[in-house]
Coordinates of C-alpha atoms in Angstrom, one line a residue:
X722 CA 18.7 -7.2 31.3
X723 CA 22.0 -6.4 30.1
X724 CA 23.2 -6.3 26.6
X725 CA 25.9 -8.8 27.4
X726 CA 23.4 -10.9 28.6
X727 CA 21.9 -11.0 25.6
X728 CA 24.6 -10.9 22.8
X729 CA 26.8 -14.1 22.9
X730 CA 28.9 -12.8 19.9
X731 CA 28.4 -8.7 19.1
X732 CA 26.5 -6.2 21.4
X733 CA 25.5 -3.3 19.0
X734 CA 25.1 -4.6 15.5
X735 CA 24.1 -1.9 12.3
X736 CA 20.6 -3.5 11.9
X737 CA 17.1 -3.3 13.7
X738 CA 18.1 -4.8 17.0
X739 CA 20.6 -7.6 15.8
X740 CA 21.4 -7.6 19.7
X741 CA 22.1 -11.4 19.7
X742 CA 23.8 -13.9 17.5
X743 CA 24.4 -17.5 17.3
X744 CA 27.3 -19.4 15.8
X745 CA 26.8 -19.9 12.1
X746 CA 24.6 -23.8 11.8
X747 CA 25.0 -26.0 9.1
X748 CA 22.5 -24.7 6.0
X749 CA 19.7 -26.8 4.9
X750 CA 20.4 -29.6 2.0
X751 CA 18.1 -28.6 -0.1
X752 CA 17.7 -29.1 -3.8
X753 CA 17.6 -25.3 -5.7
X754 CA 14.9 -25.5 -8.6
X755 CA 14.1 -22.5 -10.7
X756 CA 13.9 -19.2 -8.0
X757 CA 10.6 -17.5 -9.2
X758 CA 8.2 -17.8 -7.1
X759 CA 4.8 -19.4 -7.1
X760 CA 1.9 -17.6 -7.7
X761 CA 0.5 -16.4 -4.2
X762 CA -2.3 -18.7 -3.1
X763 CA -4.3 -16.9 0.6
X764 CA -3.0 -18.9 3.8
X765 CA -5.4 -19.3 6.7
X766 CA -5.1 -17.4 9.7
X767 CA -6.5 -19.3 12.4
X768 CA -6.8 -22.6 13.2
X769 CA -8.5 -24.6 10.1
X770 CA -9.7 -28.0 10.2
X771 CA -6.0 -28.4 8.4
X772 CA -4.1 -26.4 10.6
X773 CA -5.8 -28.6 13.4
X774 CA -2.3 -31.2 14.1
X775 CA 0.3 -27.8 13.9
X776 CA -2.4 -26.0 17.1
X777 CA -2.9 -29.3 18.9
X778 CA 0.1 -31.1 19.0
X779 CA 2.1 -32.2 22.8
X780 CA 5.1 -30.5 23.1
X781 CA 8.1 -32.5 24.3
X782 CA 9.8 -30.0 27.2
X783 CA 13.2 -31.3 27.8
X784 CA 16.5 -29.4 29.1
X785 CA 17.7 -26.7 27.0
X786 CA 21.4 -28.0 27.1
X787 CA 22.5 -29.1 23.5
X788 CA 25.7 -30.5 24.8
X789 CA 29.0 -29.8 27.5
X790 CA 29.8 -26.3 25.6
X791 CA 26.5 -24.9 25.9
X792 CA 26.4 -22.1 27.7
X793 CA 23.2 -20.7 26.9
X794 CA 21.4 -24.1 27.7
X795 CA 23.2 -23.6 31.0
X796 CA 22.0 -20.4 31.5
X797 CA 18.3 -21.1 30.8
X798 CA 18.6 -24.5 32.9
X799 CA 19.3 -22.6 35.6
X800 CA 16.9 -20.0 35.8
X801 CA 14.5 -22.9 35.6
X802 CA 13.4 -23.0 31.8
X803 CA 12.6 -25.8 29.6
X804 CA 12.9 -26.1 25.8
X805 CA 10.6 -27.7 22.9
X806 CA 10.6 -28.2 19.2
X807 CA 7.5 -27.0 17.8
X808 CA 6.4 -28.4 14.2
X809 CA 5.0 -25.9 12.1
X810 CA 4.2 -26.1 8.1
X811 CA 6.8 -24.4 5.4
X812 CA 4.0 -23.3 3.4
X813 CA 0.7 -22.6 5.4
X814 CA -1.3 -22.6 2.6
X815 CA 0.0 -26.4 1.5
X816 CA -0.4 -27.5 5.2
X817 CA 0.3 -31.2 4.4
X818 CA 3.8 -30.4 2.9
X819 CA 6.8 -30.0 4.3
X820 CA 7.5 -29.1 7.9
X821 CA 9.8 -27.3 9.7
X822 CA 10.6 -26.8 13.7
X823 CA 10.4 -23.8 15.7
X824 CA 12.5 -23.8 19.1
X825 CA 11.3 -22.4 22.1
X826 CA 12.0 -22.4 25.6
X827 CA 9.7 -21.8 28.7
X828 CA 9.8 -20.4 32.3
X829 CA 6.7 -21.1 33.8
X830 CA 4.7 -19.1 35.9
X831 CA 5.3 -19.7 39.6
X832 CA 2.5 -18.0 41.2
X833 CA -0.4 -19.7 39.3
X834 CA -3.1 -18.5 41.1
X835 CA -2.6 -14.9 39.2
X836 CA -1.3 -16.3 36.0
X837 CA -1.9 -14.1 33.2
X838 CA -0.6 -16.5 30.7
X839 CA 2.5 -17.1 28.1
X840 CA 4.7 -13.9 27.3
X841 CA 6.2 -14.4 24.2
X842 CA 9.3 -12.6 23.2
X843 CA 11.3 -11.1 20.5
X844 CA 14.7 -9.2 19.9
X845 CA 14.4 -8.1 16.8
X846 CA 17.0 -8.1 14.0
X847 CA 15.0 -9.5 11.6
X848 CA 16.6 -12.9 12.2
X849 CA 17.8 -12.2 15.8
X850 CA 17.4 -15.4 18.2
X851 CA 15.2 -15.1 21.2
X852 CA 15.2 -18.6 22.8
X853 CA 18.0 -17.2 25.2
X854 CA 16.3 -13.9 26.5
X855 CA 13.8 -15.4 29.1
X856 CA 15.8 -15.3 31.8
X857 CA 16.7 -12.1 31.9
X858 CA 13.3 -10.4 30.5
X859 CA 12.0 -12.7 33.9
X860 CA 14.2 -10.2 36.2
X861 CA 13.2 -7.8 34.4
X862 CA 10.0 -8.0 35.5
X863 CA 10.5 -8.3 39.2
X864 CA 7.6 -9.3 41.1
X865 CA 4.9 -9.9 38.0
X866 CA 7.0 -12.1 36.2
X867 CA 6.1 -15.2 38.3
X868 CA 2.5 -14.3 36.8
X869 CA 3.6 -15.1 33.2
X870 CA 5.4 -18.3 31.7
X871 CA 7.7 -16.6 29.6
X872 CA 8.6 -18.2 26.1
X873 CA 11.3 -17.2 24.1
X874 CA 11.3 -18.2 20.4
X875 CA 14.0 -19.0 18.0
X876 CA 11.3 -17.9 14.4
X877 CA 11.6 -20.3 11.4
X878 CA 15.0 -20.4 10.4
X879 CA 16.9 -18.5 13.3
X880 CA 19.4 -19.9 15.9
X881 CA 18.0 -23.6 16.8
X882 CA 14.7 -23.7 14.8
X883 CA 15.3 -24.9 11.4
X884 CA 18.3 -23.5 9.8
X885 CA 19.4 -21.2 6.8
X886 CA 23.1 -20.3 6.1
X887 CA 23.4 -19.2 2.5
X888 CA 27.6 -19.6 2.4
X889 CA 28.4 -16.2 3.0
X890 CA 31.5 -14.6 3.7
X891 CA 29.4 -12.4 5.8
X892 CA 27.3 -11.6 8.4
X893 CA 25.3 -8.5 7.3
X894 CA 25.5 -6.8 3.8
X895 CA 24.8 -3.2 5.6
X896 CA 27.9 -1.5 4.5
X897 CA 28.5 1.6 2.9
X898 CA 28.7 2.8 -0.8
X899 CA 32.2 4.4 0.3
X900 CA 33.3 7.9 -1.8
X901 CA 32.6 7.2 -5.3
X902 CA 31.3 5.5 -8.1
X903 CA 33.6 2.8 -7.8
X904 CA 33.0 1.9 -4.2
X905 CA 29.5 1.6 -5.2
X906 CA 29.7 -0.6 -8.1
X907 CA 31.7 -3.1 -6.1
X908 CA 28.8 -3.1 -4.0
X909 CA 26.3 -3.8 -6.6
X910 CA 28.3 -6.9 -7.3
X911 CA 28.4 -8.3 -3.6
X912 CA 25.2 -7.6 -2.6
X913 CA 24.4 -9.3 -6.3
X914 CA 26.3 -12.2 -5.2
X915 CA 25.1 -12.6 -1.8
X916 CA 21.5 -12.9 -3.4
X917 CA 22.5 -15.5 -5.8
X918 CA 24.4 -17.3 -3.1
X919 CA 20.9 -17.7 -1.5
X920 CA 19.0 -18.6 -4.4
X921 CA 21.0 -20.9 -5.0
X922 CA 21.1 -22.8 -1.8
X923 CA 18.2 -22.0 -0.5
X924 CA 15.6 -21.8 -3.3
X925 CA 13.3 -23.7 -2.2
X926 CA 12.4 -22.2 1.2
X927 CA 13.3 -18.7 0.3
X928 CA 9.5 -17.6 -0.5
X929 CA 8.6 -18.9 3.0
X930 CA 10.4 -16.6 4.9
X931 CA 8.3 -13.9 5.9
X932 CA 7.2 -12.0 9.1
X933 CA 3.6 -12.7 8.4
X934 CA 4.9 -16.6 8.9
X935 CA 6.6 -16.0 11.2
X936 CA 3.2 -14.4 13.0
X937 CA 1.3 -17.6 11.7
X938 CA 3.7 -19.6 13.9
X939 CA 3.6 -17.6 16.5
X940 CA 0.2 -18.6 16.5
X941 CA 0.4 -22.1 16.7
X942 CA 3.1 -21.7 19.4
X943 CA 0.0 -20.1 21.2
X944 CA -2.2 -23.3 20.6
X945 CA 0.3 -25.9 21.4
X946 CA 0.8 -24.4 24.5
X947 CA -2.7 -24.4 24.8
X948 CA -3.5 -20.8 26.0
X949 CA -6.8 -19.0 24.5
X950 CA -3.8 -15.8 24.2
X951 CA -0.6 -14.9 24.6
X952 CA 0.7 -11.6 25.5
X953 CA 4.2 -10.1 24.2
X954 CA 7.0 -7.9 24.3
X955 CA 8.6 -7.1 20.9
X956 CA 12.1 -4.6 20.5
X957 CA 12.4 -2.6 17.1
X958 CA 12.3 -5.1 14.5
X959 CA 10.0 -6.9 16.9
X960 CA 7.5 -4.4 17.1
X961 CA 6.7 -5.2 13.2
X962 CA 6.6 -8.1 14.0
X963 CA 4.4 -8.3 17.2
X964 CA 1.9 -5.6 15.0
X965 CA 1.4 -8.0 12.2
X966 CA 0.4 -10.9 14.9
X967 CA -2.5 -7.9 16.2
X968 CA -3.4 -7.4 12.9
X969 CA -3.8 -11.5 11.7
X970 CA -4.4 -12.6 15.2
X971 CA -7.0 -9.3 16.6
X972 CA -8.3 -11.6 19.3
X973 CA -5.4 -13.8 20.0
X974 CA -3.0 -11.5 21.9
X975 CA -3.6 -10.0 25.3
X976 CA -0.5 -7.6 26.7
X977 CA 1.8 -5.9 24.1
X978 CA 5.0 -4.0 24.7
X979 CA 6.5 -2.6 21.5
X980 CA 9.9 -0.6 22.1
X981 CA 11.7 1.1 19.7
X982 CA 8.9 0.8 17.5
X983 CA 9.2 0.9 13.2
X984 CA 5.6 2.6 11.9
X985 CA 4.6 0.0 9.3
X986 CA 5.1 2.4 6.4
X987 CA 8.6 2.4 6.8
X988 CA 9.0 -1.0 7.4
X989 CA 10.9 -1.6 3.5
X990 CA 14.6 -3.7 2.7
X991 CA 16.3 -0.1 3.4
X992 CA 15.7 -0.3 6.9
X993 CA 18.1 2.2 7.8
X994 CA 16.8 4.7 5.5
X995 CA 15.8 8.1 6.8
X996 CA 17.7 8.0 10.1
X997 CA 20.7 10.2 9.1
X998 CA 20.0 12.7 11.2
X999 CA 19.2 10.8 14.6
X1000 CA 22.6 9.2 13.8
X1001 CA 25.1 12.2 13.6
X1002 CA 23.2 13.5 16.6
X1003 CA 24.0 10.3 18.4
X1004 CA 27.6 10.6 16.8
X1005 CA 28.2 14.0 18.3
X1006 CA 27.3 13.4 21.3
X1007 CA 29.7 10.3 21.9
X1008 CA 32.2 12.5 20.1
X1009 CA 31.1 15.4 23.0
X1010 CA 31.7 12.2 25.6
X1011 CA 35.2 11.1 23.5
X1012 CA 36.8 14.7 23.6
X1013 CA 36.0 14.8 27.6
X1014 CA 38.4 11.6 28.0
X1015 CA 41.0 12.8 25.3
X1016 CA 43.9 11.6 27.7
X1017 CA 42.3 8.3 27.4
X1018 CA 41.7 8.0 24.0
X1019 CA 43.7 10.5 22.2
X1020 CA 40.9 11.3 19.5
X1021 CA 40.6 15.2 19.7
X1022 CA 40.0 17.6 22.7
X1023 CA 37.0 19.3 21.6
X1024 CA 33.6 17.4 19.5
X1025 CA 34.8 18.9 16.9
X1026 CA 38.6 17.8 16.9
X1027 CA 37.1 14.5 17.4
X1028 CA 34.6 14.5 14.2
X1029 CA 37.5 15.9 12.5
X1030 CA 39.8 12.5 13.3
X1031 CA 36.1 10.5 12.5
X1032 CA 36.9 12.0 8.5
X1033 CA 40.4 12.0 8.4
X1034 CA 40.0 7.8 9.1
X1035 CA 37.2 7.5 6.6
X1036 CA 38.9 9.4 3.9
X1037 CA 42.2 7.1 4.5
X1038 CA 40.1 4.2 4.3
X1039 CA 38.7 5.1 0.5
X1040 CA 42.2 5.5 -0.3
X1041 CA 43.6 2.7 0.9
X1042 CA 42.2 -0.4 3.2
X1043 CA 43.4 -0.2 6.4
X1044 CA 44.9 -3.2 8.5
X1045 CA 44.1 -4.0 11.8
X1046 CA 44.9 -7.1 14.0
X1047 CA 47.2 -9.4 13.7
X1048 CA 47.7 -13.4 12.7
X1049 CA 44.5 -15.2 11.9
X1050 CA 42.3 -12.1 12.9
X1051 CA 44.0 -9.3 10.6
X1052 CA 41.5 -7.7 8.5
X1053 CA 41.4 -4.3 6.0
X1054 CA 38.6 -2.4 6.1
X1055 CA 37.7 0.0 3.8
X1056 CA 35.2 3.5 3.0
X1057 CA 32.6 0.7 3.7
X1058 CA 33.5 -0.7 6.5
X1059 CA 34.2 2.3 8.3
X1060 CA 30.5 3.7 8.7
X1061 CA 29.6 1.1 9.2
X1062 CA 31.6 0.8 12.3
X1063 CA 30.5 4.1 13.4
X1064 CA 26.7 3.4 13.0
X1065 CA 27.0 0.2 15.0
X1066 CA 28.4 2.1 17.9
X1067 CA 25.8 5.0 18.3
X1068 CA 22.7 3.7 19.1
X1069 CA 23.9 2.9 22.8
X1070 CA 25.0 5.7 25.2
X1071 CA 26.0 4.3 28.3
X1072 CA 29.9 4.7 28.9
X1073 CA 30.6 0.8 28.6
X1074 CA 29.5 1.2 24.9
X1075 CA 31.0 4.7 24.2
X1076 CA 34.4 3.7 25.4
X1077 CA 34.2 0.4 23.0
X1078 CA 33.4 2.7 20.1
X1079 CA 36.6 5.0 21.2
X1080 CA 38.8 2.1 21.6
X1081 CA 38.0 0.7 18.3
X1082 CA 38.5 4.4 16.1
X1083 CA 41.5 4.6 18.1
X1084 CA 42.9 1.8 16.6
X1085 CA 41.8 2.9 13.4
X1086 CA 43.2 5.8 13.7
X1087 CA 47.3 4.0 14.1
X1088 CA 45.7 1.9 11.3
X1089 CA 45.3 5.2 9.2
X1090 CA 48.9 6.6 10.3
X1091 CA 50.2 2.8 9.2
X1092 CA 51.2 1.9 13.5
X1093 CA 50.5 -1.6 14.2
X1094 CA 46.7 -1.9 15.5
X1095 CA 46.2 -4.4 17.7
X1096 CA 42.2 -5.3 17.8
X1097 CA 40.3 -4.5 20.8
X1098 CA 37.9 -7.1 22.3
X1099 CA 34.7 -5.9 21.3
X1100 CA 35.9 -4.7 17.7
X1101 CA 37.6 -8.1 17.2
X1102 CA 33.7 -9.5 17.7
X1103 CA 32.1 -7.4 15.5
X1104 CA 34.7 -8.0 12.4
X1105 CA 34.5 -11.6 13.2
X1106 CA 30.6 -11.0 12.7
X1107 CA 30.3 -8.9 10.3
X1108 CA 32.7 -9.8 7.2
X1109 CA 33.6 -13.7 7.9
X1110 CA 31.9 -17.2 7.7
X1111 CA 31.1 -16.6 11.3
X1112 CA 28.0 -14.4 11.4
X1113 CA 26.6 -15.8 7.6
X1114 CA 23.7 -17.4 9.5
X1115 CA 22.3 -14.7 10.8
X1116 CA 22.7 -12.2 7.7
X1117 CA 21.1 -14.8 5.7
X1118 CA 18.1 -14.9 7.6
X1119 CA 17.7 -11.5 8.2
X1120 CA 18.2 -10.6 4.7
X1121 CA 15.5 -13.6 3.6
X1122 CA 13.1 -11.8 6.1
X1123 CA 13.8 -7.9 5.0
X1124 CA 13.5 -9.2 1.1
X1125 CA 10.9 -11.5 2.0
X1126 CA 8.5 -9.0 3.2
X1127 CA 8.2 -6.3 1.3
X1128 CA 9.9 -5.6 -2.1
X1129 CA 13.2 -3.7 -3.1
X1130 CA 13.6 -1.1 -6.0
X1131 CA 16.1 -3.3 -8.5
X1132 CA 17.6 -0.8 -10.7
X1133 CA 20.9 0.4 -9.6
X1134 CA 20.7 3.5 -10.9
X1135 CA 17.6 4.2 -8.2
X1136 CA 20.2 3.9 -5.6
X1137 CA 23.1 5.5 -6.4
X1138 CA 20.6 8.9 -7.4
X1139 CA 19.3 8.6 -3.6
X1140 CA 23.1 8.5 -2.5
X1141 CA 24.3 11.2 -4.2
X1142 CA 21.7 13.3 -3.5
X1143 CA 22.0 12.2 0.4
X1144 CA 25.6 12.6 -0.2
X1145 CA 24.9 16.5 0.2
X1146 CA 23.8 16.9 3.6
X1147 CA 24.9 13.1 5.1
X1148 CA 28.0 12.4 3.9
X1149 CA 29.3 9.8 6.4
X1150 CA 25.7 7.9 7.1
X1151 CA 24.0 8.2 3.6
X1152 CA 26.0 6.4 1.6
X1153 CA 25.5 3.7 4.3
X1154 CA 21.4 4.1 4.8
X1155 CA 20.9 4.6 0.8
X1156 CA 23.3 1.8 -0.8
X1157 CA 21.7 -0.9 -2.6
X1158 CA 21.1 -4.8 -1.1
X1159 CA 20.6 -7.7 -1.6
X1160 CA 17.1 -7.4 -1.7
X1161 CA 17.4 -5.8 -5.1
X1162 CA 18.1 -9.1 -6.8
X1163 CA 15.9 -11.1 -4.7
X1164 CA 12.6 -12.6 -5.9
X1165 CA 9.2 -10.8 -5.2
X1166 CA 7.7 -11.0 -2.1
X1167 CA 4.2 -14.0 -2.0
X1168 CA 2.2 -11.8 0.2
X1169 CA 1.4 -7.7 0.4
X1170 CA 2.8 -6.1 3.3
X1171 CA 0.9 -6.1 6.8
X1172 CA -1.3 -3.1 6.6
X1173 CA -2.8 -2.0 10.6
X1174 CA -6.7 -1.8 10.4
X1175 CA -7.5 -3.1 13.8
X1176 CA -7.4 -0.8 17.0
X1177 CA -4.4 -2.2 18.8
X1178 CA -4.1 -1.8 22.7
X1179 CA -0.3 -1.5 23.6
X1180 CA 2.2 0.4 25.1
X1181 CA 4.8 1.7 23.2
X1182 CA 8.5 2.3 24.5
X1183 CA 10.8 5.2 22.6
X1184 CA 13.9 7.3 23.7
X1185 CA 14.0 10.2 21.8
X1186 CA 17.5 9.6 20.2
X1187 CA 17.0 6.0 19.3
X1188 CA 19.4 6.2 15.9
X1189 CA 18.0 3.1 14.9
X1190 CA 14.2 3.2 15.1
X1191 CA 13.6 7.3 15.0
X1192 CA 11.5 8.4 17.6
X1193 CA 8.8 9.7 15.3
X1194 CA 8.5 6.4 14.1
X1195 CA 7.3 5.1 17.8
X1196 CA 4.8 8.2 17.8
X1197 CA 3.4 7.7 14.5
X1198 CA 2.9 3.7 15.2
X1199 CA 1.2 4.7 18.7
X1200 CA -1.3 7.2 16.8
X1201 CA -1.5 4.1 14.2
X1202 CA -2.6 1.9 16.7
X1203 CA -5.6 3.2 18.1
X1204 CA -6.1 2.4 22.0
X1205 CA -2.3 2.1 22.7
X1206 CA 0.0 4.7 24.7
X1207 CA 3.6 5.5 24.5
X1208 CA 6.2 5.9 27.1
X1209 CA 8.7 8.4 26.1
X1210 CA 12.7 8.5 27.8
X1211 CA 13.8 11.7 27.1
X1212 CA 17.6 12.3 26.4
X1213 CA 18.9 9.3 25.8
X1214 CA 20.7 8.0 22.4
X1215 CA 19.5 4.5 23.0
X1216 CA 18.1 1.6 21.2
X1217 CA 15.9 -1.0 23.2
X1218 CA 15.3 0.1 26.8
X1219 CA 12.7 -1.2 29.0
X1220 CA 15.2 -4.2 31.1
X1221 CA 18.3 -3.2 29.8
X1222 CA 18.8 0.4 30.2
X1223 CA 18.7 0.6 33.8
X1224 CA 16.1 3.2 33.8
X1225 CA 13.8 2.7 37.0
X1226 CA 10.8 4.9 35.4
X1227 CA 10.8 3.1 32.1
X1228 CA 10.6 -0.1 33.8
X1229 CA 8.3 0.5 36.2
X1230 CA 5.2 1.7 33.6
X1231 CA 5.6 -1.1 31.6
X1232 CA 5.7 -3.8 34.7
X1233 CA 2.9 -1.8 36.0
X1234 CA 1.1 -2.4 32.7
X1235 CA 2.2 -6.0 32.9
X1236 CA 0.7 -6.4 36.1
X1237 CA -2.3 -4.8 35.4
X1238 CA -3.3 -5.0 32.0
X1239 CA -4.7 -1.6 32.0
X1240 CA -2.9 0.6 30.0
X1241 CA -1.8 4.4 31.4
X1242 CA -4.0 7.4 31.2
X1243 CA -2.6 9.5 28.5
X1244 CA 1.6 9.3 27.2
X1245 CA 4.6 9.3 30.1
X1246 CA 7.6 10.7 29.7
X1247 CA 10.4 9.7 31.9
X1248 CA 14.1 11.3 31.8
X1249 CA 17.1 9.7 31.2
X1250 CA 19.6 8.9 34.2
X1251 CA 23.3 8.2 34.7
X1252 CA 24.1 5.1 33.4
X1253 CA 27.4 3.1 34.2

């Protein structure tokens, strides 16, 4: 499975796996009372005599094509899927209340004699839209995929499920604190505003977005379809989220594959926090790959040279925007934009990837010596996501889930200590992994965080430079989980790998544990290949 399979609008998003994006939806019409929440009240976990219509109810399958522009309809027609609208309640412990769908679409099994069951999937994100990815996960998987029907899921409030689009002018609020004090404070005010623009849209709803309800429906997703359990396969922010389902749900799942895996602990609204050093590895060695091709790119002859240009850019960017593009898509981007740029670009090694991240500092750089800059393609897709309307959806939603689930530190002060002392040693990425969000002026979370305290049988997937999800992380989650095993790819700087990184090894153990169900004696380690 190939990232361009996957990501309609921007490839390699700064986030936990925002690998696929829809066009922004229309957000809900909702009325906005007073934002502070209701006091928590416990929500059942299995299926209640209340829950009873949400586990029982007949889906309606029908084709997956919205309309004549729908390509990703088209694309799940024809590898055979089918889509549904699942009803699931806004508040679980008020199951009579309000409703809300859930969209997911469905490849069956085709050799039913073997069936193991439903394999539910997730990208990650938070907030990253799934309801496309069976196709691709099914040739993935070879030969044992026509033992599974595979179910890709939109969760609550993502893609075609219900909707949630707090207005922003946005599509992620994961930008930098830039050089100083004043950069910073200019983010306190957006990410500020970006919180009140939810609040005051979305107010209502806001307090049920969470990846513990996003478990509960995956639950009833598993009853309507009418399977005892379901099995799944979870990438980075997914593997929270596929560990809280084990932990509500302890005898509801079968199969697990967690890759790129976040330990629970660190699971907080800074998701990024702590991973300063995986990324300037992952940096240097595209800037190692970028000095190889200087006669391409122009951006220094040695790594050094080229990390060099990487701060000349950055420090013409905190002293005056640069502008890129041209007509309607001519943007200036600034000490916060800039990291953010480069983090975005890191966490995928292949040469496609590397030579999109060259292209795009290479036009920053005639941006910083004031040459016209036309935009590359896969640059113009990331600004178009990342600050306009376009991408508001999914920051929205993956902000509501981040802010949702465990809470922020709210002082300001808090934040700009930890950049300045992350300053020292991380002076590109800190300011980026430490800076304040929105979370800090969001409303306190209804339930505690997920702790683990069930044994968890599942195989974990890491490469050892994933800049996103650390590599420690994968092997602290696997000694977390007791019973599980962890498949390590050694050498490459790489987020998400098992169908999309091309590595046979890798993808053989985890079909093999597919296939099987039995999980590998002991930890694998498999070795990164050349990948075009």
């Amino acid at each position: 499975m190939t990232d361009q399979q996957r990501a309609p609008l921007s490839r390699r998003q700064l986030t936990l796996r925002t690998t696929a994006f829809t066009t922004a939806v229309a957000a809900l019409a909702l009325a906005a009372p007073s934002a502070t929440a209701a006091p928590p009240r416990p929500a059942p976990t299995a299926a209640t005599g209340a829950l009873d219509r949400y586990y029982h109810q007949r889906l309606d399958w029908r084709s997956c094509v919205l309309g004549p522009g729908d390509k990703e309809g088209r694309a799940l027609e024809k590898a055979g899927a089918r889509c549904a609208d699942v009803t699931v309640p806004l508040d679980y412990s008020d199951p009579g209340g309000r409703t809300l769908t859930v969209a997911v679409s469905r490849i069956k099994a085709t050799d039913t004699r073997r069936r193991v069951g439903p394999l539910l999937l997730n990208n990650g994100g938070p907030g990253g839209p799934t309801l496309d990815a069976p196709p691709a996960v099914r040739a993935a998987m070879k030969g044992v995929g026509a033992r599974y029907d595979i179910i890709g899921m939109d969760p609550r409030f993502v893609g075609r499920s219900t909707p949630l689009d707090c207005g922003w002018q946005m599509g992620t609020t994961l930008f930098s604190a830039g050089a100083g004090r004043a950069g910073f404070d200019r983010q306190v005010a957006l990410q500020k505003r970006a919180a009140d623009a939810c609040r005051t849209t979305n107010a209502s709803v806001l307090p049920h977005i969470s990846t513990r309800n996003t478990a509960r429906d995956m639950d009833v997703v598993r009853g309507a379809l009418g399977d005892r359990k379901l099995s799944y396969l979870g990438y980075s922010y997914g593997t929270y989220l596929g560990t809280v389902y084990a932990q509500m749900f302890p005898r509801r799942y079968d199969r697990m594959v967690l890759d790129g895996a976040i330990d629970t602990p660190r699971y907080q609204p800074r998701i990024l926090r702590g991973t300063e050093d995986e990324n300037e590895r992952a940096l240097a060695a595209w800037a190692s790959w970028t000095a190889a091709r200087h006669g391409t790119y122009g951006l220094g002859r040695t790594r050094a040279d080229v990390l060099a240009t990487i701060d000349r850019v950055v420090r013409a960017s905190a002293r005056a925007p640069l502008t890129v593009g041209t007509g309607s898509e001519r943007y200036r981007l600034d000490d916060s934009h800039v990291p953010f740029l480069l983090g975005e670009g890191v966490a995928d090694d292949t040469d496609t990837a590397r030579a999109d991240l060259a292209d795009a500092f290479a036009t920053l750089v005639r941006a910083a010596a004031g040459k016209p800059a036309p935009l590359p393609r896969d640059l113009a897709e990331t600004l178009r996501f990342a600050i306009t309307p376009e991408g508001s959806h999914y920051g929205s939603v993956q902000t509501a889930i981040l802010c949702g689930d465990v809470a922020a530190p709210r002082d300001p002060e808090r934040y700009w200590r930890d950049i300045q002392r992350s300053r020292r040693d991380h002076p590109l990425f800190g300011p980026l992994t430490n800076n304040i969000g929105p979370c800090a002026f969001w409303d306190r979370p209804r339930e505690r965080p997920t702790r683990v305290r069930h044994a968890t049988p599942a195989l974990l997937v890491a490469a050892t430079g994933d800049p996103r999800t650390p590599y420690d992380g994968s092997v602290a989650l696997r000694n977390r989980l007791r019973g599980s095993a962890l498949i390590t790819l050694k050498g490459a700087y790489r987020h998400g790998v098992y169908g999309e990184y091309g590595n046979t090894c890798v993808d053989d153990e985890v079909n093999a544990y597919l296939a099987t169900g039995v999980l590998p004696e002991g930890d694998r380690t498999c070795v990164k290949r050349p990948v075009k």
